[in-house]
Amino acid sequence: MTGIAFALLLTAALTGYMMNRRAALALRDGGQRLHSVGMFHGLYAVLAVVVPSVVVILLWLMLQAPVINAMVMSGLPAGTLDGLDSGARQLAQAEIQSIAGGRIFGSPESWKLDAAERLNSLRGLSGWLMVAVVALVVAAGLWLTRRSVAPQFRARQAVERIVLGLMIFCSVIAVFVTVGIVLSLVFESIRFFQMVPITEFLFGTRWEPQIPIRADQIAADGAFGWLPVLLGTLVITFVAIVISVPVGLMSAIYLNEFASPRFRAVAKPMLEILAGIPTVVYGFFAILTVAPAIRAWGAALGIPVAPNTALAAGGVMAIMLIPFISSFADDALSAVPRSLRDGSMALGATRSETMLKVLFPAAVPGIVGGVLLAISRAIGETMIVVMAAGLIAKMTINPLDSVTTVTVQIVTLLIGDTEFDSPKTLAAFALGLMLFILTLLINIVALRVVRKYRELYD
Amino acid sequence: MYDTTRREGAVTQDDIKIQARKVQVFYGDKQALKDVDVDILDKTVTAFIGPSGCGKSTFLRCINRMNDTIPIARVEGEILLDNENVYDRRVDPVQLRAKVGMVFQKPNPFPKSIYDNVAYGPRIHGLARNRAELDGIVEGALRGAALWNEVKDRLTEPGTGLSGGQQQRLCIARAVATSPEVLLMDEPCSALDPIATAQVEDLIEELRTQFSVVIVTHSMQQAARVSQKTAFFHLGNLVEYGDTDDIFTKPKDSRTEAYISGRIG
């Protein structure tokens, strides 16, 4: 039915376009001066037909299932559902639906078969009704827009207004989704903070979320201080940034200023490939290659090294970030006007002096912005640390020790059978909220820094 | 026939700062400059005029080897600065550019303070032994560029905050600060208003007392006002070279005459 509705819609849109355009051209050929060219009269008809009917179809599809179900359930013979609790009612409803879909298990009661038949007929009716309503809307649209064709009618502005409205709608979607995600995080976190005091969460130095799920289980009471988890995140981020920023910057500077075109033609795509590797593959690399290598070096040097060190996770994360930082810095350097480079060279500066004293300082705002965004990414990175970092939260800043991160804890808290009213599960939302606030703050600072330097230099 | 030494008995070999011999420039396969021979005098303003794309800027950029920074550019022939070929393999282009300063079409101050802009060259070449000496060089260069009185109270402010004309004089000060022997100017006034242009032109007149100035310009009035010698380029050829007064009053070549009377260009 939906297919028929859309076919109807498309045909009408096309007809409306041709009809209005022809009418407008006829007016023009009759010697009238048109305000808008014929195409806009046609487009106006298309939009007036398509936009309202698409809205009708989508609303219809969204609302028909619950409405029909309610009608079927209320149409059951009196007393059938008496004595059934809500779970059993839902079960009955599901069975009716599967019978209606042609999947009959065993021999259901006759009232269920009747209900299924009723469901099917209601669905058919709803489909036809939808087509009828769409036809009505389409016809109204065609009639109204055909009437609007006149020399003075500003079809061009009308079309632009409608398109503007569509653009506003599309951009508002992103805003609403963001607000929705934040609100869901906030509400779940509030439920968590009703069970665990917020001060304990923010300032506690023990993170042991293994609380008993059932009353008869024996386990620790559970402690929800996020500081060790945060510290672990910061240690891994620090390692990643300390490695990736110098490597990324140096490679960008080399590629931008010194490399021969041939080398650049090879190295640039390689860096882009590095950026395209899925993080789970970096995870393999961390546990199978980097972590054992670090452990072997530690053993050779006589230093105690944990099996899953912050150094391994951070180091591999650094490899992931190198192309990110490098391309950011490359763009920032390329954006420096050629006249500055020429000016410096003409004063007898070498290429390295030009880079160090003119190009690099001029590119600093872009580079700082890129580094801060890289920090945000490192803090939020999940797959590599889930595979390569530890699970136990420790208050340590030793990169050779095993630490855990906020993202790892969120994943472990939510994996498996979970109850959505225990603090163990809700803690994941509180951690998620903190992560969101942290990265948001860094992004704000990044934008501020970029803007401040730009004021100085432009 | 462009040999000024022969035509004007008063000029001696010592006064010649730059001698170009059979200079040809290619950008890839395209030839931009054909067999240019010219003698540029010391303590003189020489103007290069000609329609767009005639090769005058290209030739200017050969003198301090700025064409080296363009990968596809190729230069043939000799350019002698004080009788030493600047394209000789022993010559370091970086050292050469300290001796041959350049000012560009669009003011291009570095995103640094006014002071640091002027001190850039002296710092790179180690011209000052201490801060006081550097201060002296900066002040001298800014005075030389007639900018000192306007900026002496705000040397720490960014050079990019100055007006267009001030920026261009800052760039001149920056070039003067390395005490060059030749100053190349590539249409230095094309982005400036008439008042700023007049200031820069006065400045060029001042600078001539210290070194040789070569200026590329689209404005024939400007060439007539500031220069003593003029060279007319057309389609990659040096058509005519001589005293500015002669070029503008009694050109020998019909193409020069056509250009200065506004029929080609």
mmCIF file of N, CA, C and O in Angstrom, chain A residues 282-319:
data_model
loop_
_atom_site.group_PDB
_atom_site.id
_atom_site.type_symbol
_atom_site.label_atom_id
_atom_site.label_comp_id
_atom_site.label_asym_id
_atom_site.label_seq_id
_atom_site.Cartn_x
_atom_site.Cartn_y
_atom_site.Cartn_z
ATOM 1 N N TYR A 282 43.684 -2.198 15.115
ATOM 2 C CA TYR A 282 44.717 -1.643 15.994
ATOM 3 C C TYR A 282 44.752 -2.402 17.306
ATOM 4 O O TYR A 282 45.808 -2.606 17.898
ATOM 5 N N GLY A 283 43.572 -2.826 17.758
ATOM 6 C CA GLY A 283 43.480 -3.597 19.000
ATOM 7 C C GLY A 283 44.271 -4.884 18.908
ATOM 8 O O GLY A 283 45.057 -5.212 19.798
ATOM 9 N N PHE A 284 44.084 -5.633 17.799
ATOM 10 C CA PHE A 284 44.888 -6.860 17.599
ATOM 11 C C PHE A 284 46.358 -6.549 17.714
ATOM 12 O O PHE A 284 47.112 -7.238 18.381
ATOM 13 N N PHE A 285 46.725 -5.517 16.969
ATOM 14 C CA PHE A 285 48.133 -5.133 16.887
ATOM 15 C C PHE A 285 48.670 -4.881 18.295
ATOM 16 O O PHE A 285 49.762 -5.325 18.647
ATOM 17 N N ALA A 286 47.848 -4.205 19.118
ATOM 18 C CA ALA A 286 48.297 -3.890 20.467
ATOM 19 C C ALA A 286 48.494 -5.153 21.290
ATOM 20 O O ALA A 286 49.533 -5.335 21.927
ATOM 21 N N ILE A 287 47.504 -6.077 21.289
ATOM 22 C CA ILE A 287 47.679 -7.235 22.177
ATOM 23 C C ILE A 287 48.632 -8.268 21.608
ATOM 24 O O ILE A 287 49.332 -8.931 22.350
ATOM 25 N N LEU A 288 48.688 -8.414 20.297
ATOM 26 C CA LEU A 288 49.486 -9.504 19.734
ATOM 27 C C LEU A 288 50.930 -9.094 19.465
ATOM 28 O O LEU A 288 51.813 -9.937 19.455
ATOM 29 N N THR A 289 51.180 -7.829 19.208
ATOM 30 C CA THR A 289 52.529 -7.412 18.813
ATOM 31 C C THR A 289 53.171 -6.484 19.841
ATOM 32 O O THR A 289 54.252 -6.773 20.365
ATOM 33 N N VAL A 290 52.491 -5.379 20.131
ATOM 34 C CA VAL A 290 53.135 -4.348 20.938
ATOM 35 C C VAL A 290 53.271 -4.782 22.406
ATOM 36 O O VAL A 290 54.356 -4.696 22.984
ATOM 37 N N ALA A 291 52.192 -5.289 22.977
ATOM 38 C CA ALA A 291 52.246 -5.643 24.401
ATOM 39 C C ALA A 291 53.303 -6.714 24.684
ATOM 40 O O ALA A 291 54.120 -6.552 25.602
ATOM 41 N N PRO A 292 53.344 -7.817 23.901
ATOM 42 C CA PRO A 292 54.414 -8.812 24.160
ATOM 43 C C PRO A 292 55.812 -8.218 23.979
ATOM 44 O O PRO A 292 56.732 -8.551 24.751
ATOM 45 N N ALA A 293 55.968 -7.344 23.001
ATOM 46 C CA ALA A 293 57.286 -6.747 22.769
ATOM 47 C C ALA A 293 57.702 -5.909 23.979
ATOM 48 O O ALA A 293 58.844 -6.024 24.456
ATOM 49 N N ILE A 294 56.764 -5.110 24.490
ATOM 50 C CA ILE A 294 57.098 -4.291 25.659
ATOM 51 C C ILE A 294 57.431 -5.171 26.855
ATOM 52 O O ILE A 294 58.371 -4.913 27.603
ATOM 53 N N ARG A 295 56.672 -6.249 26.998
ATOM 54 C CA ARG A 295 56.939 -7.150 28.126
ATOM 55 C C ARG A 295 58.329 -7.772 27.981
ATOM 56 O O ARG A 295 59.070 -7.911 28.946
ATOM 57 N N ALA A 296 58.672 -8.153 26.743
ATOM 58 C CA ALA A 296 59.987 -8.771 26.520
ATOM 59 C C ALA A 296 61.106 -7.784 26.842
ATOM 60 O O ALA A 296 62.094 -8.132 27.497
ATOM 61 N N TRP A 297 60.933 -6.528 26.420
ATOM 62 C CA TRP A 297 61.957 -5.514 26.729
ATOM 63 C C TRP A 297 62.069 -5.335 28.233
ATOM 64 O O TRP A 297 63.169 -5.243 28.779
ATOM 65 N N GLY A 298 60.901 -5.292 28.887
ATOM 66 C CA GLY A 298 60.890 -5.124 30.345
ATOM 67 C C GLY A 298 61.643 -6.252 31.017
ATOM 68 O O GLY A 298 62.470 -6.042 31.916
ATOM 69 N N ALA A 299 61.385 -7.467 30.542
ATOM 70 C CA ALA A 299 62.056 -8.632 31.128
ATOM 71 C C ALA A 299 63.556 -8.535 30.890
ATOM 72 O O ALA A 299 64.366 -8.819 31.774
ATOM 73 N N ALA A 300 63.940 -8.110 29.685
ATOM 74 C CA ALA A 300 65.357 -8.004 29.363
ATOM 75 C C ALA A 300 66.039 -6.961 30.239
ATOM 76 O O ALA A 300 67.199 -7.122 30.632
ATOM 77 N N LEU A 301 65.319 -5.889 30.543
ATOM 78 C CA LEU A 301 65.912 -4.822 31.330
ATOM 79 C C LEU A 301 65.707 -5.038 32.829
ATOM 80 O O LEU A 301 66.218 -4.269 33.635
ATOM 81 N N GLY A 302 64.924 -6.043 33.172
ATOM 82 C CA GLY A 302 64.673 -6.313 34.577
ATOM 83 C C GLY A 302 63.671 -5.368 35.211
ATOM 84 O O GLY A 302 63.692 -5.137 36.413
ATOM 85 N N ILE A 303 62.789 -4.801 34.393
ATOM 86 C CA ILE A 303 61.755 -3.917 34.943
ATOM 87 C C ILE A 303 60.442 -4.687 34.972
ATOM 88 O O ILE A 303 60.114 -5.363 33.997
ATOM 89 N N PRO A 304 59.707 -4.613 36.074
ATOM 90 C CA PRO A 304 58.426 -5.314 36.098
ATOM 91 C C PRO A 304 57.425 -4.638 35.168
ATOM 92 O O PRO A 304 57.197 -3.435 35.251
ATOM 93 N N VAL A 305 56.851 -5.409 34.242
ATOM 94 C CA VAL A 305 55.914 -4.864 33.267
ATOM 95 C C VAL A 305 54.636 -5.696 33.318
ATOM 96 O O VAL A 305 54.697 -6.927 33.294
ATOM 97 N N ALA A 306 53.499 -5.022 33.411
ATOM 98 C CA ALA A 306 52.218 -5.718 33.433
ATOM 99 C C ALA A 306 51.925 -6.280 32.047
ATOM 100 O O ALA A 306 52.443 -5.779 31.053
ATOM 101 N N PRO A 307 51.099 -7.354 31.965
ATOM 102 C CA PRO A 307 50.808 -7.930 30.641
ATOM 103 C C PRO A 307 50.068 -6.962 29.724
ATOM 104 O O PRO A 307 50.320 -6.926 28.525
ATOM 105 N N ASN A 308 49.153 -6.155 30.267
ATOM 106 C CA ASN A 308 48.476 -5.185 29.391
ATOM 107 C C ASN A 308 48.760 -3.770 29.893
ATOM 108 O O ASN A 308 48.032 -3.226 30.701
ATOM 109 N N THR A 309 49.839 -3.212 29.378
ATOM 110 C CA THR A 309 50.312 -1.943 29.920
ATOM 111 C C THR A 309 49.594 -0.766 29.279
ATOM 112 O O THR A 309 49.080 -0.850 28.174
ATOM 113 N N ALA A 310 49.604 0.343 30.008
ATOM 114 C CA ALA A 310 49.104 1.592 29.452
ATOM 115 C C ALA A 310 49.960 1.998 28.271
ATOM 116 O O ALA A 310 49.478 2.611 27.310
ATOM 117 N N LEU A 311 51.250 1.640 28.313
ATOM 118 C CA LEU A 311 52.158 2.017 27.235
ATOM 119 C C LEU A 311 51.748 1.366 25.916
ATOM 120 O O LEU A 311 51.743 2.010 24.864
ATOM 121 N N ALA A 312 51.367 0.079 25.972
ATOM 122 C CA ALA A 312 50.963 -0.610 24.745
ATOM 123 C C ALA A 312 49.696 0.017 24.175
ATOM 124 O O ALA A 312 49.630 0.352 22.985
ATOM 125 N N ALA A 313 48.682 0.194 25.039
ATOM 126 C CA ALA A 313 47.418 0.761 24.554
ATOM 127 C C ALA A 313 47.640 2.178 24.040
ATOM 128 O O ALA A 313 47.178 2.542 22.950
ATOM 129 N N GLY A 314 48.376 2.990 24.832
ATOM 130 C CA GLY A 314 48.614 4.379 24.427
ATOM 131 C C GLY A 314 49.465 4.456 23.176
ATOM 132 O O GLY A 314 49.224 5.287 22.301
ATOM 133 N N GLY A 315 50.467 3.574 23.078
ATOM 134 C CA GLY A 315 51.349 3.593 21.907
ATOM 135 C C GLY A 315 50.592 3.279 20.636
ATOM 136 O O GLY A 315 50.761 3.959 19.611
ATOM 137 N N VAL A 316 49.739 2.270 20.703
ATOM 138 C CA VAL A 316 48.983 1.903 19.501
ATOM 139 C C VAL A 316 47.972 3.000 19.180
ATOM 140 O O VAL A 316 47.731 3.332 18.015
ATOM 141 N N MET A 317 47.396 3.599 20.237
ATOM 142 C CA MET A 317 46.475 4.714 19.998
ATOM 143 C C MET A 317 47.222 5.862 19.322
ATOM 144 O O MET A 317 46.669 6.558 18.462
ATOM 145 N N ALA A 318 48.484 6.043 19.693
ATOM 146 C CA ALA A 318 49.288 7.085 19.069
ATOM 147 C C ALA A 318 49.413 6.826 17.576
ATOM 148 O O ALA A 318 49.308 7.748 16.766
ATOM 149 N N ILE A 319 49.626 5.563 17.191
ATOM 150 C CA ILE A 319 49.731 5.235 15.766
ATOM 151 C C ILE A 319 48.442 5.614 15.062
ATOM 152 O O ILE A 319 48.437 6.148 13.957
#
